[in-house]
XYZ file of C-alpha atoms in Angstrom:
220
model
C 151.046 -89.450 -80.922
C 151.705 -91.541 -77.812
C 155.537 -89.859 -77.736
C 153.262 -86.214 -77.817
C 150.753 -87.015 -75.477
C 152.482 -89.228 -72.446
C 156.981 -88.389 -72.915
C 159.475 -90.737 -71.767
C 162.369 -89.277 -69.832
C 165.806 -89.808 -69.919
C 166.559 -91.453 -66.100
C 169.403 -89.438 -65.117
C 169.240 -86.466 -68.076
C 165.221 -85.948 -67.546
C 165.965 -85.240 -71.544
C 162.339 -86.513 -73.707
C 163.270 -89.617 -75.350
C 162.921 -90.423 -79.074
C 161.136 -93.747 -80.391
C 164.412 -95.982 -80.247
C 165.521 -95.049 -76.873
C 165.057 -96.772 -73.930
C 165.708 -95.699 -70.337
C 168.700 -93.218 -71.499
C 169.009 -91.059 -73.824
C 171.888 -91.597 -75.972
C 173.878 -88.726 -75.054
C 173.907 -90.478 -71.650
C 173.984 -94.148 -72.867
C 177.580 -93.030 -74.301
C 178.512 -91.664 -71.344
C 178.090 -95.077 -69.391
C 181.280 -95.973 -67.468
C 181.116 -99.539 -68.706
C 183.977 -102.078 -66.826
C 183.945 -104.379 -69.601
C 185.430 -106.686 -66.803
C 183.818 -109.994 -68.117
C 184.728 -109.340 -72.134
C 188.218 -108.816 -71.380
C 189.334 -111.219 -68.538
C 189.981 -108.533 -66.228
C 190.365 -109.258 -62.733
C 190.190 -106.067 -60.898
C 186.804 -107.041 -59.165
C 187.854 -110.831 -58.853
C 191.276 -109.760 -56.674
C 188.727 -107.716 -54.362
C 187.699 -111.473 -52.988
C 191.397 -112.582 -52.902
C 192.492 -114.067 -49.395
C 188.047 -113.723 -48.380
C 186.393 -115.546 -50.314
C 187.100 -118.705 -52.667
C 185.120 -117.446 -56.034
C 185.255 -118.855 -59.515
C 184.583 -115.427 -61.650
C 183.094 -111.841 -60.625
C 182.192 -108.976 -62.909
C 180.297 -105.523 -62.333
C 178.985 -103.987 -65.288
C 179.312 -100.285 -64.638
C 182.230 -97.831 -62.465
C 180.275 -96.044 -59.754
C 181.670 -92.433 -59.817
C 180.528 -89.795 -57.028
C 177.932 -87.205 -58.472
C 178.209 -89.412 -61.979
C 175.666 -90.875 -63.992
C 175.929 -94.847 -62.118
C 174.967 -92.700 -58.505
C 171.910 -91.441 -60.089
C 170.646 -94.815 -61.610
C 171.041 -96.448 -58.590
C 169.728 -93.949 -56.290
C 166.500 -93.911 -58.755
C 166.690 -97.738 -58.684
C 167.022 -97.860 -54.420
C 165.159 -94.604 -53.555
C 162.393 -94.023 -55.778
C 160.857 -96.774 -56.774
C 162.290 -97.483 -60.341
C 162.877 -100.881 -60.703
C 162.604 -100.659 -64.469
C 166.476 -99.685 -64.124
C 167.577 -103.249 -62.673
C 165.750 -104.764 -65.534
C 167.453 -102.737 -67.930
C 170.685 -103.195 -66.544
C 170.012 -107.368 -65.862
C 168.919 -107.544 -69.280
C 172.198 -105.696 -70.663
C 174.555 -107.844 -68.216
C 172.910 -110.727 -68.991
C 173.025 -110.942 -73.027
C 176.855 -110.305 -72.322
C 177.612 -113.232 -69.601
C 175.980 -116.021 -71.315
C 177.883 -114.956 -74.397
C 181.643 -116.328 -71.980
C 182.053 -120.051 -71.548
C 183.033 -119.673 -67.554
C 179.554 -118.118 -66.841
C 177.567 -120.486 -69.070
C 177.223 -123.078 -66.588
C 176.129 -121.134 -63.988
C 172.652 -122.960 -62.304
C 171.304 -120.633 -59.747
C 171.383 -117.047 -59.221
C 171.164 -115.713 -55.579
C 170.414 -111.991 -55.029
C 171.716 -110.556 -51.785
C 168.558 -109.976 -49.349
C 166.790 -107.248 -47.558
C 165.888 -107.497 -43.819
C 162.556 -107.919 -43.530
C 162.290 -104.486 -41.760
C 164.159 -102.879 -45.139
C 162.044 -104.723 -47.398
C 158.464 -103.597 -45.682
C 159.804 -99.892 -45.725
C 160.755 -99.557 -49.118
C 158.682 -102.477 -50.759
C 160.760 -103.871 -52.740
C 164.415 -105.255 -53.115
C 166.418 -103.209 -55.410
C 168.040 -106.517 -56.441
C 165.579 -108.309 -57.655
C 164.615 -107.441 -60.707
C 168.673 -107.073 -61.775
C 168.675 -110.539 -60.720
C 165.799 -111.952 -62.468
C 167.221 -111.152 -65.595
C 170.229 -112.465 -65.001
C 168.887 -115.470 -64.703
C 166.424 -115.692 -67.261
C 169.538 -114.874 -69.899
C 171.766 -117.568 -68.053
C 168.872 -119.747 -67.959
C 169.756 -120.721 -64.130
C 167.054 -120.575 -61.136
C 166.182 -117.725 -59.587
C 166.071 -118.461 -55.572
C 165.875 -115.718 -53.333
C 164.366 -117.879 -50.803
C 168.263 -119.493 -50.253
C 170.021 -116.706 -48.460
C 168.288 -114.508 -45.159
C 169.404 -111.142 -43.581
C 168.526 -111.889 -39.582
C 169.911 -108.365 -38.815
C 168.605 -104.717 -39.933
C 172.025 -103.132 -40.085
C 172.142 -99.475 -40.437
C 172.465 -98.008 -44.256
C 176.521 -98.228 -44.991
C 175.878 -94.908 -47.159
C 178.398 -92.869 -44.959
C 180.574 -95.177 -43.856
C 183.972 -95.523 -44.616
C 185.870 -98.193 -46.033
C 187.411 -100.019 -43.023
C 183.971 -99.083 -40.862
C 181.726 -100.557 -43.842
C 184.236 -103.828 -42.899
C 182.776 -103.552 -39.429
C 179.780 -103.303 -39.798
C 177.760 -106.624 -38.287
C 175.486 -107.475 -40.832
C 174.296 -111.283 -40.342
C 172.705 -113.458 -42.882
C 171.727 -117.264 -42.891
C 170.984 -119.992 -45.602
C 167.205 -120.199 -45.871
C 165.931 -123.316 -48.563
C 169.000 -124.837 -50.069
C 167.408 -127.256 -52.375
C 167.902 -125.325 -55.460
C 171.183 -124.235 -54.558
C 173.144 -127.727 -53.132
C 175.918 -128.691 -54.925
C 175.371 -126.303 -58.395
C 177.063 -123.155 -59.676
C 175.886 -120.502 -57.696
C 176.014 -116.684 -58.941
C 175.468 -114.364 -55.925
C 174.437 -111.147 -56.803
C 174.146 -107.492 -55.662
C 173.503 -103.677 -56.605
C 177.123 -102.346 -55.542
C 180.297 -103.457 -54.303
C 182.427 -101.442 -52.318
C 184.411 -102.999 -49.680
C 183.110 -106.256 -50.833
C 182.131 -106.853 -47.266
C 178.246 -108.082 -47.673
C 179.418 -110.140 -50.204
C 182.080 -111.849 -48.244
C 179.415 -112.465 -46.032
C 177.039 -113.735 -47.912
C 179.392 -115.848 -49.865
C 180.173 -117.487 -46.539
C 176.926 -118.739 -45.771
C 176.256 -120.041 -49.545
C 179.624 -121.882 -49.293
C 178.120 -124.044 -46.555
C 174.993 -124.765 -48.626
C 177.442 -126.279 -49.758
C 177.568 -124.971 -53.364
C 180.016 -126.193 -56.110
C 181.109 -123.135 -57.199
C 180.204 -119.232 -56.444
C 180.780 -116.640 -58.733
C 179.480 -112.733 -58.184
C 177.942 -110.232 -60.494
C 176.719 -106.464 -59.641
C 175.146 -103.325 -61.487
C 178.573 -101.324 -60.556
C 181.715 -101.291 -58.637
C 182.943 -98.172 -56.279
């Protein structure tokens, strides 16, 4: 009666959802353009960091493909308010990593942080809950308090690749008593250039941390 009266939607189909399906319908949930990056010891997203940034493992769970189903999710996820999607998505990536021995020891997980400009406009970080999950399946803290953005930078949306590298975004280690010394997984909604993440890495290094590794929702 519930299904009759109030319908759940398929996020990026708008398709009415049956009983067992959550989020996607399963036409769509198919149609996911997994990496599978972290079940098959595939580096493509480690060698992004090569000769940048000293990492111990990085994985994104989904292909972001222009006008494909990945853009919608995360432009529901950044734009309008649906956070339920990084939940979703943390609590998929999640029952996978702590599943592989090299991300089992992981101790603290670090999501990549809004300006405080950013966060007042939109309310929320589109991180977070993505993050949260992660860390509740890896059993590690959660400490966004560790790592600051000090400058609003401009939305990279259209950029291009070697201006996105130009781009003077600044951040700064807040609190690093949760994150000294431990196995540190820094984490974001999208890589592209890998730039922010070089960044950030950079500052989390001098925490200092014993080892960094980096996990997003999807990879351009």
């Amino acid at each position: 009666m519930l299904n009759i009266l109030f319908p759940k939607f398929c996020a990026t189909c708008t398709n009415v959802l049956i009983s067992q399906e959550e989020l996607l319908c399963s036409y769509c949930l198919s149609e996911l353009p997994l990496t599978h990056f972290h079940q098959f010891n595939d580096h493509t997203m480690y060698d992004k960091f090569y000769g940048l940034l000293p990492i111990h493992q990085a994985t994104a769970l989904l292909y972001f493909i222009k006008k494909g189903i990945t853009q919608k999710l995360l432009h529901k996820l950044k734009y309008e308010g649906q956070q339920n999607i990084g939940s979703y998505f943390g609590n998929w990536l999640g029952s996978e990593l702590k599943q592989i021995p090299s991300y089992q020891n992981i101790q603290a997980v670090v999501p990549v942080p809004l300006h405080k400009k950013r966060l007042r406009t939109r309310g929320y970080n589109q991180v977070e809950r993505f993050a949260q999950e992660l860390a509740k399946h890896l059993q590690a803290e959660y400490c966004d308090e560790s790592l600051l953005k000090i400058s609003a930078a401009k939305s990279q949306v259209t950029l291009g690749r070697w201006a996105r590298f130009r781009t003077n975004e600044v951040f700064k280690l807040g609190n690093t008593d949760r994150i000294k010394n431990k196995h540190v997984l820094l984490v974001d909604d999208i890589i592209t250039t890998g730039a922010t993440l070089v960044e950030c890495g950079k500052e989390l290094l001098k925490a200092p941390v014993d080892k960094l590794s980096i996990a997003t929702l999807a990879m351009s």
